[in-house]
PDB file of C-alpha atoms and ligand atoms in Angstrom:
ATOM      1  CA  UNK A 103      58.686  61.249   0.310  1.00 71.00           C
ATOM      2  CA  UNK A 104      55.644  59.660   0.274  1.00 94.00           C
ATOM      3  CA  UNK A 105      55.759  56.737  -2.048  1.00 98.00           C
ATOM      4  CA  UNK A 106      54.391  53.933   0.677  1.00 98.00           C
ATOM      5  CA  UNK A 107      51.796  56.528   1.827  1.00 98.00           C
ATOM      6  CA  UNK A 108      48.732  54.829   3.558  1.00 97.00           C
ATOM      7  CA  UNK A 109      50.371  50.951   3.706  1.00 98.00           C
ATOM      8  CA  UNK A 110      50.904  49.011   6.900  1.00 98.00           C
ATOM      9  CA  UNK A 111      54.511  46.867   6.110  1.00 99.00           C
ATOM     10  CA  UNK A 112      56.060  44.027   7.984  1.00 99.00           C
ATOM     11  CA  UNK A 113      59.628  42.606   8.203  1.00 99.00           C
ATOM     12  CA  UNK A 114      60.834  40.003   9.348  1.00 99.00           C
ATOM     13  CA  UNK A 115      64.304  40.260  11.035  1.00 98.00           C
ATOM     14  CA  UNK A 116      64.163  43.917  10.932  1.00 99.00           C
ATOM     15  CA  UNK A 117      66.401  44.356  13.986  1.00 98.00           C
ATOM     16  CA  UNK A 118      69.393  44.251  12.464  1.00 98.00           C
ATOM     17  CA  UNK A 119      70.830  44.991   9.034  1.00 98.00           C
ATOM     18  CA  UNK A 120      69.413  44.853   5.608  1.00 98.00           C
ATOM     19  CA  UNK A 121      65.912  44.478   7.468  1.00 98.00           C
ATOM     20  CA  UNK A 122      66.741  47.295   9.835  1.00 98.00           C
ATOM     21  CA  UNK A 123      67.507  49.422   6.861  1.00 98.00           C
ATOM     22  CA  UNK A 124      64.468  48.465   4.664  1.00 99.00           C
ATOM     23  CA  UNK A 125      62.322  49.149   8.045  1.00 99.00           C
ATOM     24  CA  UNK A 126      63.722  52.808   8.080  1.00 98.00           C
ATOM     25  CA  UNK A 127      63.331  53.113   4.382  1.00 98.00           C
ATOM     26  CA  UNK A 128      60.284  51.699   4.407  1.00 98.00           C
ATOM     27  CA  UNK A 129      58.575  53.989   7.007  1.00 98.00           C
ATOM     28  CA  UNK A 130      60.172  57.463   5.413  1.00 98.00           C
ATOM     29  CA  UNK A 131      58.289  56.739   2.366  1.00 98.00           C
ATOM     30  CA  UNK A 132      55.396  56.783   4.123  1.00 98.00           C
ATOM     31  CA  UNK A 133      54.509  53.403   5.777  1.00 98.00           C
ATOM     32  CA  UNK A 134      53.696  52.473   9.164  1.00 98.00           C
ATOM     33  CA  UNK A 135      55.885  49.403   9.945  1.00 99.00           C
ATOM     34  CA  UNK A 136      55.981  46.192  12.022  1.00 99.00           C
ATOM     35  CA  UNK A 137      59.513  45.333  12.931  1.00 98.00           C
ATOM     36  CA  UNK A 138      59.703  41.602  13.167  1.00 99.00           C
ATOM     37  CA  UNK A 139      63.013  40.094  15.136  1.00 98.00           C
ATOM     38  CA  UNK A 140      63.679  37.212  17.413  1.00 98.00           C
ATOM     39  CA  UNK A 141      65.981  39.550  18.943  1.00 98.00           C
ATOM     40  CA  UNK A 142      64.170  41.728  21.487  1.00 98.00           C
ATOM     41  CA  UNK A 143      66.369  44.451  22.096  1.00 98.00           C
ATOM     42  CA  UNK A 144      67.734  45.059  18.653  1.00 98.00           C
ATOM     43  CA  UNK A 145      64.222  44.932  17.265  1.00 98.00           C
ATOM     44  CA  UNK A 146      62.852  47.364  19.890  1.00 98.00           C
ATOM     45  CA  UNK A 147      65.448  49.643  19.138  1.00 98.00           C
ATOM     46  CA  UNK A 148      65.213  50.002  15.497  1.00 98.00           C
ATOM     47  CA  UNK A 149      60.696  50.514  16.320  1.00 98.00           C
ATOM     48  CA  UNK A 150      61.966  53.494  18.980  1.00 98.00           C
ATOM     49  CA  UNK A 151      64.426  55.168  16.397  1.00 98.00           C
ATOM     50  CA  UNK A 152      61.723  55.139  14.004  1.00 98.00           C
ATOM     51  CA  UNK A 153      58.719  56.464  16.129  1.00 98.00           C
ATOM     52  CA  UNK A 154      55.235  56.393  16.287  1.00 97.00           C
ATOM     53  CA  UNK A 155      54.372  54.939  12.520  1.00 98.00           C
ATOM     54  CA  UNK A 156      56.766  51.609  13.891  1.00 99.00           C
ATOM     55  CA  UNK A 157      55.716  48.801  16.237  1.00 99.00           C
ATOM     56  CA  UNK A 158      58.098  45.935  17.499  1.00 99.00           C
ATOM     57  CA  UNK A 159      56.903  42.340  18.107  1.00 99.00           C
ATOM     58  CA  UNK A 160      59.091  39.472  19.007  1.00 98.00           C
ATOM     59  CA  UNK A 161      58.402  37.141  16.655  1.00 98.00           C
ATOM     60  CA  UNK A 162      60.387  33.794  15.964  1.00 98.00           C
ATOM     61  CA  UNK A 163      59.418  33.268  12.118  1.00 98.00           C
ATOM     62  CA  UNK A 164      60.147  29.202  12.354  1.00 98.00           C
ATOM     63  CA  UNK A 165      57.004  29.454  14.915  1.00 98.00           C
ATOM     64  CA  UNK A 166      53.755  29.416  13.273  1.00 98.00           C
ATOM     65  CA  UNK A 167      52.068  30.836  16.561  1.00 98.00           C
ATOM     66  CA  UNK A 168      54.573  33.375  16.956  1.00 99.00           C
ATOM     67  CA  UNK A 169      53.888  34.454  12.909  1.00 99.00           C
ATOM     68  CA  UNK A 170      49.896  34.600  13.606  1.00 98.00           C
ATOM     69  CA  UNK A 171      50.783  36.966  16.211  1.00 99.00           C
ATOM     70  CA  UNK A 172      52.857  39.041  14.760  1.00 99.00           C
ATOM     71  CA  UNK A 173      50.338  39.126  11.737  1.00 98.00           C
ATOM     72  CA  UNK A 174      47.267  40.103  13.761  1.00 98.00           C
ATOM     73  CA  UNK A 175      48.979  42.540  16.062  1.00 98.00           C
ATOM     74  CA  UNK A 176      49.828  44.418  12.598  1.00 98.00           C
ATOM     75  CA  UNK A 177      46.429  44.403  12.127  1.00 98.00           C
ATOM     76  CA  UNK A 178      45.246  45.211  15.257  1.00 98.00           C
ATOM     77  CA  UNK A 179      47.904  48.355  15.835  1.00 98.00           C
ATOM     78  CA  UNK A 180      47.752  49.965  11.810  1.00 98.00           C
ATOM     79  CA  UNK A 181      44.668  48.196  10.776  1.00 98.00           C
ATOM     80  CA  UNK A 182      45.682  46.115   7.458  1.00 98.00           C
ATOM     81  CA  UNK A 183      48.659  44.406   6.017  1.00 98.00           C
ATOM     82  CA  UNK A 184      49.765  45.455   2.814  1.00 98.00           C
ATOM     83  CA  UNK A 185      53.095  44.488   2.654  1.00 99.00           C
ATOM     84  CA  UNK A 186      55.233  41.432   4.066  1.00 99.00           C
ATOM     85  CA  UNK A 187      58.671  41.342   3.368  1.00 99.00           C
ATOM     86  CA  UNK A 188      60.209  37.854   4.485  1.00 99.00           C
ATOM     87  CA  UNK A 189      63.873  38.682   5.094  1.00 98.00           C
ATOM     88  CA  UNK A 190      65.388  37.056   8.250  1.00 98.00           C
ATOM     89  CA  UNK A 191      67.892  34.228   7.959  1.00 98.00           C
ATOM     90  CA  UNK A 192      71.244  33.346   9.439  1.00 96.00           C
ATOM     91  CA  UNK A 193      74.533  31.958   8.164  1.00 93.00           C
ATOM     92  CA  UNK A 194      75.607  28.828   7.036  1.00 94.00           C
ATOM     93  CA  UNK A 195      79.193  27.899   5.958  1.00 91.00           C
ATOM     94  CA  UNK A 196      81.223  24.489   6.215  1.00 94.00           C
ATOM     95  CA  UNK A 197      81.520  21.046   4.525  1.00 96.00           C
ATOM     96  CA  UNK A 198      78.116  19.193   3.335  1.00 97.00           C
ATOM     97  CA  UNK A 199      79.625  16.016   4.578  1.00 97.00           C
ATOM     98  CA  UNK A 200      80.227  17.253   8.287  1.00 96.00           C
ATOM     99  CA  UNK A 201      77.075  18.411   8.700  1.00 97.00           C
ATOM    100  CA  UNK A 202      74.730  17.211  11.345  1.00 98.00           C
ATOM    101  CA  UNK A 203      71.135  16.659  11.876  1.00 98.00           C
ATOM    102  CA  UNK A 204      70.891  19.475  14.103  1.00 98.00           C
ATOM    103  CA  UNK A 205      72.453  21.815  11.419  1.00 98.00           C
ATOM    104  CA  UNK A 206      70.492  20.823   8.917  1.00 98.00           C
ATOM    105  CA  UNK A 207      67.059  21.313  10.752  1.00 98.00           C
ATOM    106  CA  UNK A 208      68.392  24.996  12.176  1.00 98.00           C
ATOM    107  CA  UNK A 209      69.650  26.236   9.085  1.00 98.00           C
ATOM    108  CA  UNK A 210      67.023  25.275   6.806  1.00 98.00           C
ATOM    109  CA  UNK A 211      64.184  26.182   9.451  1.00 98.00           C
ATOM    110  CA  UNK A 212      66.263  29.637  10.145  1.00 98.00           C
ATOM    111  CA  UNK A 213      65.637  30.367   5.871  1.00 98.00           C
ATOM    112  CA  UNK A 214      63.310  28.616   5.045  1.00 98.00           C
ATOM    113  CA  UNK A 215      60.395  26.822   6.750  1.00 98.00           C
ATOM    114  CA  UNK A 216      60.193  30.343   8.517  1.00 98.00           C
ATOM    115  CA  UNK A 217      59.525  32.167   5.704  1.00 98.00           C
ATOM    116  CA  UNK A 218      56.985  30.093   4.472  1.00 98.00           C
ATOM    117  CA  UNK A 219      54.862  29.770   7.693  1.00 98.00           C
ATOM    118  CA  UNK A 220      55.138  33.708   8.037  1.00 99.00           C
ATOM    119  CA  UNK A 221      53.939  33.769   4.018  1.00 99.00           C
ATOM    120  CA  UNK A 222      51.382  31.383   5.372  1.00 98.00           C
ATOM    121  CA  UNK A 223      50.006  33.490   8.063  1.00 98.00           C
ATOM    122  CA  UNK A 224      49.713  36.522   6.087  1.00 98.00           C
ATOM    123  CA  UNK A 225      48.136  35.555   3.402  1.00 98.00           C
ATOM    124  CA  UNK A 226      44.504  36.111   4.501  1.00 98.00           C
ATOM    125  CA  UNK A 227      45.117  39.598   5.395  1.00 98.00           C
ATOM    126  CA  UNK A 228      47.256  40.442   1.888  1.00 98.00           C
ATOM    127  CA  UNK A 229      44.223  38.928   0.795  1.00 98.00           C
ATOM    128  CA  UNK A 230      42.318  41.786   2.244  1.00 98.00           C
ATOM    129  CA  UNK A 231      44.723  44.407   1.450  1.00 98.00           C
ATOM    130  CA  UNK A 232      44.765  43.364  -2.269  1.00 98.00           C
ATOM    131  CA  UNK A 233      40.826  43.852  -2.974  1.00 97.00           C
ATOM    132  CA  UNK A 234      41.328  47.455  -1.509  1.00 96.00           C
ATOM    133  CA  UNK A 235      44.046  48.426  -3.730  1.00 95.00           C
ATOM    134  CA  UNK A 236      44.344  48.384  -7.620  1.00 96.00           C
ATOM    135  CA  UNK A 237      47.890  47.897  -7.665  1.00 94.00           C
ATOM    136  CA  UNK A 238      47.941  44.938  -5.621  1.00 94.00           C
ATOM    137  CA  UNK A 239      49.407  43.498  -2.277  1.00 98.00           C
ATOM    138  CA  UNK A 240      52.762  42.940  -2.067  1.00 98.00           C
ATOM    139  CA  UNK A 241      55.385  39.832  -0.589  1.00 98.00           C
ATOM    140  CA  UNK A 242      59.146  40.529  -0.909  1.00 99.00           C
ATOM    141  CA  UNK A 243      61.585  37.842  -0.060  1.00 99.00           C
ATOM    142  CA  UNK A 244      65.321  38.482   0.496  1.00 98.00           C
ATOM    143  CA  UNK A 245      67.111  35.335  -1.465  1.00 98.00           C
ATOM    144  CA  UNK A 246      70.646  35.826  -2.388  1.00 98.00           C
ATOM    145  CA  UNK A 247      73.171  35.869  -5.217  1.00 98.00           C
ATOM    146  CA  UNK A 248      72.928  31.645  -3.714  1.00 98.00           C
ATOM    147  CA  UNK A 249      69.259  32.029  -4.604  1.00 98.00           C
ATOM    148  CA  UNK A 250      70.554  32.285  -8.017  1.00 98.00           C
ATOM    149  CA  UNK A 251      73.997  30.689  -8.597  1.00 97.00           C
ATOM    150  CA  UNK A 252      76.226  29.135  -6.119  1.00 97.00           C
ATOM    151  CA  UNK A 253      79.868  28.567  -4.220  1.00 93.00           C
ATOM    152  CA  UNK A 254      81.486  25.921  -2.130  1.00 95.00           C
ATOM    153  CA  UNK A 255      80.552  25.575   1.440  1.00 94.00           C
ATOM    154  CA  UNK A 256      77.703  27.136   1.098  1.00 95.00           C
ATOM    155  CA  UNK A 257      75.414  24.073   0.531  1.00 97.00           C
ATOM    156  CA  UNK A 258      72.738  25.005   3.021  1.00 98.00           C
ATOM    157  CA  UNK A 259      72.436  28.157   2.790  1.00 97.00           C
ATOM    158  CA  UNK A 260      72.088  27.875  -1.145  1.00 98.00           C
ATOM    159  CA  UNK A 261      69.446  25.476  -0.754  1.00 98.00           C
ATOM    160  CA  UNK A 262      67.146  27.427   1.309  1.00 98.00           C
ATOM    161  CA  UNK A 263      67.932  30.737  -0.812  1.00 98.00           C
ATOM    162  CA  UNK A 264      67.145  28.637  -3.863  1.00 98.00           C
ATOM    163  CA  UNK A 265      64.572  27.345  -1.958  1.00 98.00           C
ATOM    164  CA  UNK A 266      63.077  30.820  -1.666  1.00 99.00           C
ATOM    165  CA  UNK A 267      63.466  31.886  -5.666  1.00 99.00           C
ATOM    166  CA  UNK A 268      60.959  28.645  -6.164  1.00 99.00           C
ATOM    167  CA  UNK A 269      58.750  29.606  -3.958  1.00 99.00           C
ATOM    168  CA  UNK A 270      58.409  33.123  -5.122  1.00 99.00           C
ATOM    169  CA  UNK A 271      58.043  32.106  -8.697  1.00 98.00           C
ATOM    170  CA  UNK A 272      54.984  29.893  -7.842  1.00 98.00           C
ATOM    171  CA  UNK A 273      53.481  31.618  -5.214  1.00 99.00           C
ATOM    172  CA  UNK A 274      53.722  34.695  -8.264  1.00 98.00           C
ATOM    173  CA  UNK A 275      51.573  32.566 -10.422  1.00 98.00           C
ATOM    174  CA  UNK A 276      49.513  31.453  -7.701  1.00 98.00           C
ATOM    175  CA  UNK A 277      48.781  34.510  -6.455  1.00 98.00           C
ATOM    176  CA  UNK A 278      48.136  36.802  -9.645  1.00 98.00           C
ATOM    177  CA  UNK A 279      44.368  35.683  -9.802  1.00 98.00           C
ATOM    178  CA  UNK A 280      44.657  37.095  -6.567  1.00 98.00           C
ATOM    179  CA  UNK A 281      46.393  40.332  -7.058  1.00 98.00           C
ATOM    180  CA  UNK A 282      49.467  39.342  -4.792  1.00 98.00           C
ATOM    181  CA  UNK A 283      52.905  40.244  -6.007  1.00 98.00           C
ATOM    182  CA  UNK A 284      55.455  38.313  -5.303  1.00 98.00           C
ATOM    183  CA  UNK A 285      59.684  39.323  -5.662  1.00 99.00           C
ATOM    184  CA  UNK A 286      62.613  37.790  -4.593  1.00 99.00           C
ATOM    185  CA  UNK A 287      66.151  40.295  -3.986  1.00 99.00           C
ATOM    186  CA  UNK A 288      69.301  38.373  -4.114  1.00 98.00           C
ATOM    187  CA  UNK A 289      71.897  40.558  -2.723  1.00 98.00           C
ATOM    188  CA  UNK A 290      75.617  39.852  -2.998  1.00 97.00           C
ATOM    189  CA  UNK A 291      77.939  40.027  -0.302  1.00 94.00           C
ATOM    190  CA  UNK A 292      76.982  42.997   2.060  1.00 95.00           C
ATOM    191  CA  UNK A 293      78.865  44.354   5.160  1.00 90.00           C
ATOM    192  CA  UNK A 294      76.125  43.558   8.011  1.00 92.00           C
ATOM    193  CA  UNK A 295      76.067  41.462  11.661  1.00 89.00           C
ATOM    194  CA  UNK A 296      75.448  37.831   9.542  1.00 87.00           C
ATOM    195  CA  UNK A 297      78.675  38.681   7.246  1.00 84.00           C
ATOM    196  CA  UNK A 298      80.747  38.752  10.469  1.00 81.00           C
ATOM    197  CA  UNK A 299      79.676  35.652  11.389  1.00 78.00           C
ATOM    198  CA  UNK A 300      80.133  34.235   7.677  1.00 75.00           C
ATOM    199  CA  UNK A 301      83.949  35.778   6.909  1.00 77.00           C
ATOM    200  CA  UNK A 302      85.677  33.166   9.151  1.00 73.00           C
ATOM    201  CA  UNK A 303      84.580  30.617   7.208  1.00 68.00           C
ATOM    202  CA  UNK A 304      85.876  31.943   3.903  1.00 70.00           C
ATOM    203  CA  UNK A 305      89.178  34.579   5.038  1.00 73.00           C
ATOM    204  CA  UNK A 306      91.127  35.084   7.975  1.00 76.00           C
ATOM    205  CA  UNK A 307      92.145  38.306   7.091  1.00 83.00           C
ATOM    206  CA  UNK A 308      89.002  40.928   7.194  1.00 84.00           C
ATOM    207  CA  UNK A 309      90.531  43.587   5.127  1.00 85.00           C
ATOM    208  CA  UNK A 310      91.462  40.813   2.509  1.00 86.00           C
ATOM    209  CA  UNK A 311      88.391  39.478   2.175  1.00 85.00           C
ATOM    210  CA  UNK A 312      86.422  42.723   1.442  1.00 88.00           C
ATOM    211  CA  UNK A 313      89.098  43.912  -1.175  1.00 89.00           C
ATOM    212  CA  UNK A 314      88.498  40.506  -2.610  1.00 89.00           C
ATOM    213  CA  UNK A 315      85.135  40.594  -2.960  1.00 90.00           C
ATOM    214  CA  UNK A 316      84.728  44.053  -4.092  1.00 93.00           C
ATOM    215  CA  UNK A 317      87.405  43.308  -6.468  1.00 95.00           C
ATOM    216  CA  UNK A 318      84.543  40.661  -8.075  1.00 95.00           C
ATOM    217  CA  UNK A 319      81.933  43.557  -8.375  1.00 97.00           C
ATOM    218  CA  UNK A 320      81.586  44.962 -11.552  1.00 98.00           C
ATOM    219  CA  UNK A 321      80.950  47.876 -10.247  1.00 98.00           C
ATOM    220  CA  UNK A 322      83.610  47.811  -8.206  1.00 95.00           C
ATOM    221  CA  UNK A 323      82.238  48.969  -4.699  1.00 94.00           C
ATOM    222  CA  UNK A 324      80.413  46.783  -2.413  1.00 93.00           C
ATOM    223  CA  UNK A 325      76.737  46.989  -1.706  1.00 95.00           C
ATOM    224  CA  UNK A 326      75.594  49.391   1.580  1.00 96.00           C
ATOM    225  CA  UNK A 327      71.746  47.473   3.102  1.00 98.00           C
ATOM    226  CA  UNK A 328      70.496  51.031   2.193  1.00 98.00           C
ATOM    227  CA  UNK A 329      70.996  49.697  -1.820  1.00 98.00           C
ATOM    228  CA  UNK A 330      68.951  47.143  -0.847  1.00 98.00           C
ATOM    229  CA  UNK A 331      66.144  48.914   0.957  1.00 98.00           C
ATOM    230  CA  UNK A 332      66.291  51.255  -2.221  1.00 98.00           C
ATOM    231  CA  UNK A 333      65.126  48.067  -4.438  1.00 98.00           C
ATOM    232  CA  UNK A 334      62.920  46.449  -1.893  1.00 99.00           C
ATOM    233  CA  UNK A 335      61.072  50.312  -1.768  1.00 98.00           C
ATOM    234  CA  UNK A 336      60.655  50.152  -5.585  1.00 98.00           C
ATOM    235  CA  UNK A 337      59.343  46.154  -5.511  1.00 98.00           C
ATOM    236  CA  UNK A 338      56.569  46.476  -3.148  1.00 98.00           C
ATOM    237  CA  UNK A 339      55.606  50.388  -4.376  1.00 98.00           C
ATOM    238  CA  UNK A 340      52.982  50.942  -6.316  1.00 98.00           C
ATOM    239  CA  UNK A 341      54.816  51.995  -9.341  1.00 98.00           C
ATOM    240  CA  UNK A 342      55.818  47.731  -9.449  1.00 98.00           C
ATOM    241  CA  UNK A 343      52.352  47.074 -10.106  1.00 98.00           C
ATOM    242  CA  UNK A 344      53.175  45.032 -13.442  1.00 98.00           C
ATOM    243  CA  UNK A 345      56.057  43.419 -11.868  1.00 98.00           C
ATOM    244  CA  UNK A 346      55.728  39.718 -10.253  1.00 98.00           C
ATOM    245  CA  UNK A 347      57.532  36.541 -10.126  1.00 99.00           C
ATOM    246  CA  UNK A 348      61.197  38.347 -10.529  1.00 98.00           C
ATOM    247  CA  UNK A 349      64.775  37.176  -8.648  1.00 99.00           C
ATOM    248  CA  UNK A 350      66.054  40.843  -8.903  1.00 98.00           C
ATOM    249  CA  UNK A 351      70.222  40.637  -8.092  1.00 98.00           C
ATOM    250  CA  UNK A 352      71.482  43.613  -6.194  1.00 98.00           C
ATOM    251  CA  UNK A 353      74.852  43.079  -6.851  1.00 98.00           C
ATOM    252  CA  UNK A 354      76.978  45.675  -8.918  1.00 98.00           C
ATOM    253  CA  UNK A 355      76.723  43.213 -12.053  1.00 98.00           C
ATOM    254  CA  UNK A 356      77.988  40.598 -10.564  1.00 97.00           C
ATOM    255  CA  UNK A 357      75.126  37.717 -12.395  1.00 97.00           C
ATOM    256  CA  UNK A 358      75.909  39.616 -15.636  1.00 97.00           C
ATOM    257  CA  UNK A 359      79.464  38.001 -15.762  1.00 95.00           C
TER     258      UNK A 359
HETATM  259  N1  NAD B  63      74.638  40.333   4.521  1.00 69.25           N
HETATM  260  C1  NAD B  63      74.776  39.697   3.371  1.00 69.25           C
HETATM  261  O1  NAD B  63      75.874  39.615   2.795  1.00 69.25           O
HETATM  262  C2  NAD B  63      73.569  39.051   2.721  1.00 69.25           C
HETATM  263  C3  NAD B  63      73.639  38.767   1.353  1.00 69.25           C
HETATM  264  C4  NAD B  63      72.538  38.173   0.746  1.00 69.25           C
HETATM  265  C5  NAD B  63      71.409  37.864   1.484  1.00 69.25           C
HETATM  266  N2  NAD B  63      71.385  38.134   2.817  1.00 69.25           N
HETATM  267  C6  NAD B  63      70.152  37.805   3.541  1.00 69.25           C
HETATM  268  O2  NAD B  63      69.620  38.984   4.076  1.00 69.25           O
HETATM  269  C7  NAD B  63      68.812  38.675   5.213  1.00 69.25           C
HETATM  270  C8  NAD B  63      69.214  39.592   6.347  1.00 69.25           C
HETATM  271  O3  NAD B  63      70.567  39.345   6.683  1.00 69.25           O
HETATM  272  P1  NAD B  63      71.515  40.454   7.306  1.00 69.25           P
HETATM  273  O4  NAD B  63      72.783  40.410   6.546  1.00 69.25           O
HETATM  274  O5  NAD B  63      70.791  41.720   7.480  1.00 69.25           O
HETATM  275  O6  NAD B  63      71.820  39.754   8.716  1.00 69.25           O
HETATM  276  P2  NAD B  63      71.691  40.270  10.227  1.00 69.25           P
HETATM  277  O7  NAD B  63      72.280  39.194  11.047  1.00 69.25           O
HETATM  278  O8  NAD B  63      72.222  41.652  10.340  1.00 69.25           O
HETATM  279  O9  NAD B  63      70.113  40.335  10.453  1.00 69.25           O
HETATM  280  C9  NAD B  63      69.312  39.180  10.472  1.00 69.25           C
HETATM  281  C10 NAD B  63      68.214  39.391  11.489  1.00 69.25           C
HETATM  282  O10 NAD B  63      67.363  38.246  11.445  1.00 69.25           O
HETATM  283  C11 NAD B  63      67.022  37.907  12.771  1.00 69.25           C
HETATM  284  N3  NAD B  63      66.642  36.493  12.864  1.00 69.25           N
HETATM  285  C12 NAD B  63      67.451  35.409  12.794  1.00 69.25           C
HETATM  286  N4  NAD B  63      66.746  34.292  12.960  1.00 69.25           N
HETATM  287  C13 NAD B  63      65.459  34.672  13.125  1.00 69.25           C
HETATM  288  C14 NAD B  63      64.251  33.972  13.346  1.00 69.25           C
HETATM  289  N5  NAD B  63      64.221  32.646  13.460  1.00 69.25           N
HETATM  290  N6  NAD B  63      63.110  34.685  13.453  1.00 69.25           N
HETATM  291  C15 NAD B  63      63.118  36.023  13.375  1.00 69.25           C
HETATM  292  N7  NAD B  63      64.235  36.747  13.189  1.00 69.25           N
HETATM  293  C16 NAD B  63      65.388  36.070  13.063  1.00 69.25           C
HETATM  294  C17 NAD B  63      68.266  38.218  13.597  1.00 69.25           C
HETATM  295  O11 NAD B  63      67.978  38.373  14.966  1.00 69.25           O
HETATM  296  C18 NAD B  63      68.746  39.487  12.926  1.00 69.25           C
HETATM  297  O12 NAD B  63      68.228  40.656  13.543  1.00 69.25           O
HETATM  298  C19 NAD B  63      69.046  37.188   5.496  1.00 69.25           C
HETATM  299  O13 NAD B  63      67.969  36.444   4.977  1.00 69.25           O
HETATM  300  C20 NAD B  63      70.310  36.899   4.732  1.00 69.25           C
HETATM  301  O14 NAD B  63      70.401  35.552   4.357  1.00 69.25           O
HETATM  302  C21 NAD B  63      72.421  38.730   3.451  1.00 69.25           C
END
């Protein structure tokens, strides 16, 4: 399979999860891939499983100087950046009124300030990649179903994933002239790392809580990250060319109820 043949991708928090899978995916369609993670180990790993057409580079996204890096050794080890897709974050659950200052700043710096200073630093280079290539360079975000709707206890967290769905619908119209796309996925409720540290805040019981929420789904079986590498392949492929500016749910029908 070849249908990212030729373009040098980047994601962010790519060591675990939904990012991990997207990495893989991303690099047996073709790519060669920069795997982005504040985690060292995890982020190495997933660049040795996928061989020689995968870097790693530590990268804290909340740091611009640690984005600019990250950016330029792309660069420097495939030779262009064609595709960015923002995706790290971490979890946030627990009254509004008991949060602190120190919350506030981590979790909204952890999903969102991050993923605009890494947008920020690769913009010259998409830049680049975008005159080269008819169809256009390409920024992926993962948002969330709270990028789109909304539940209680979540109020951070929905913030900065609604945070997100702004910014890619302006930075879509902002970037067009440009021949930048820019999509948002908004996954539902997948079975990775961060949703072990979310369930205690919303079940005690495990086993309960996933028949719960697949008992939401319309579809009535809950998401695998490989569902959501399948949609991030298709948004930053070629074959999206006409497609910008969209909050695309990956979530068994759950936004058509
Ligand atoms: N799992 C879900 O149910 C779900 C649903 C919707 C959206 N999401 C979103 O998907 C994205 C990936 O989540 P996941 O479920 O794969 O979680 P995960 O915990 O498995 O992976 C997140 C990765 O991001 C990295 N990371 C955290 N902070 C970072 C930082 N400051 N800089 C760089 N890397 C950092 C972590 O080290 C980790 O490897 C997140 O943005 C999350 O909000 C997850």
């Amino acid at each position: 399979m070849s249908r990212l043949a030729g373009k040098v991708a980047l994601v962010t928090g790519a060591g675990s999860g939904l990012g991990r899978a997207v990495a893989i995916r991303f690099a047996a369609e073709g790519a060669r891939v920069i795997i982005t993670d504040i985690d060292g180990d995890r982020g190495e790993a997933v660049a040795k499983s996928i061989g020689g057409n995968a870097a790693f580079i530590p990268c804290d996204h909340t740091k611009t100087a640690d984005d600019e890096a990250a950016v330029a050794f792309a660069v420097k080890t495939f030779g262009a950046l064609d595709i960015v897709h923002n995706n790290a974050g971490g979890p946030f659950t627990g009254s509004f009124e008991s949060v602190d200052d120190a919350t506030l700043e981590r979790v909204l710096r952890t999903n969102l300030f991050g993923v605009l200073q890494m947008t920020r630093a690769a913009l010259p280079h998409l830049r680049d990649s975008a005159k080269r290539n008819p169809a256009g360079a390409s920024l992926l975000y993962t948002s969330s179903l709270q990028g789109l709707k909304a539940k209680p206890n979540f109020s951070l967290y929905t913030v900065a994933k609604h945070g997100i769905v702004g910014l890619v619908r302006s930075l879509a119209l902002e970037l067009a002239p440009q021949n930048i796309r820019v999509n948002a996925l908004c996954p539902t409720v997948i079975a990775t790392p961060m949703l072990e540290a979310f369930l205690p805040g919303m079940a005690s019981d495990r086993d309960e809580a996933m028949n719960r929420f697949r008992a939401t789904i319309p579809l009535a079986r809950m998401p695998e990250p490989e569902d959501v590498a399948a949609a991030a392949l298709f948004l930053v492929s070629d074959e999206a060319r006409m497609i910008t500016g969209v909050a695309l749910p990956v979530d068994g029908g759950q936004m058509a109820m």
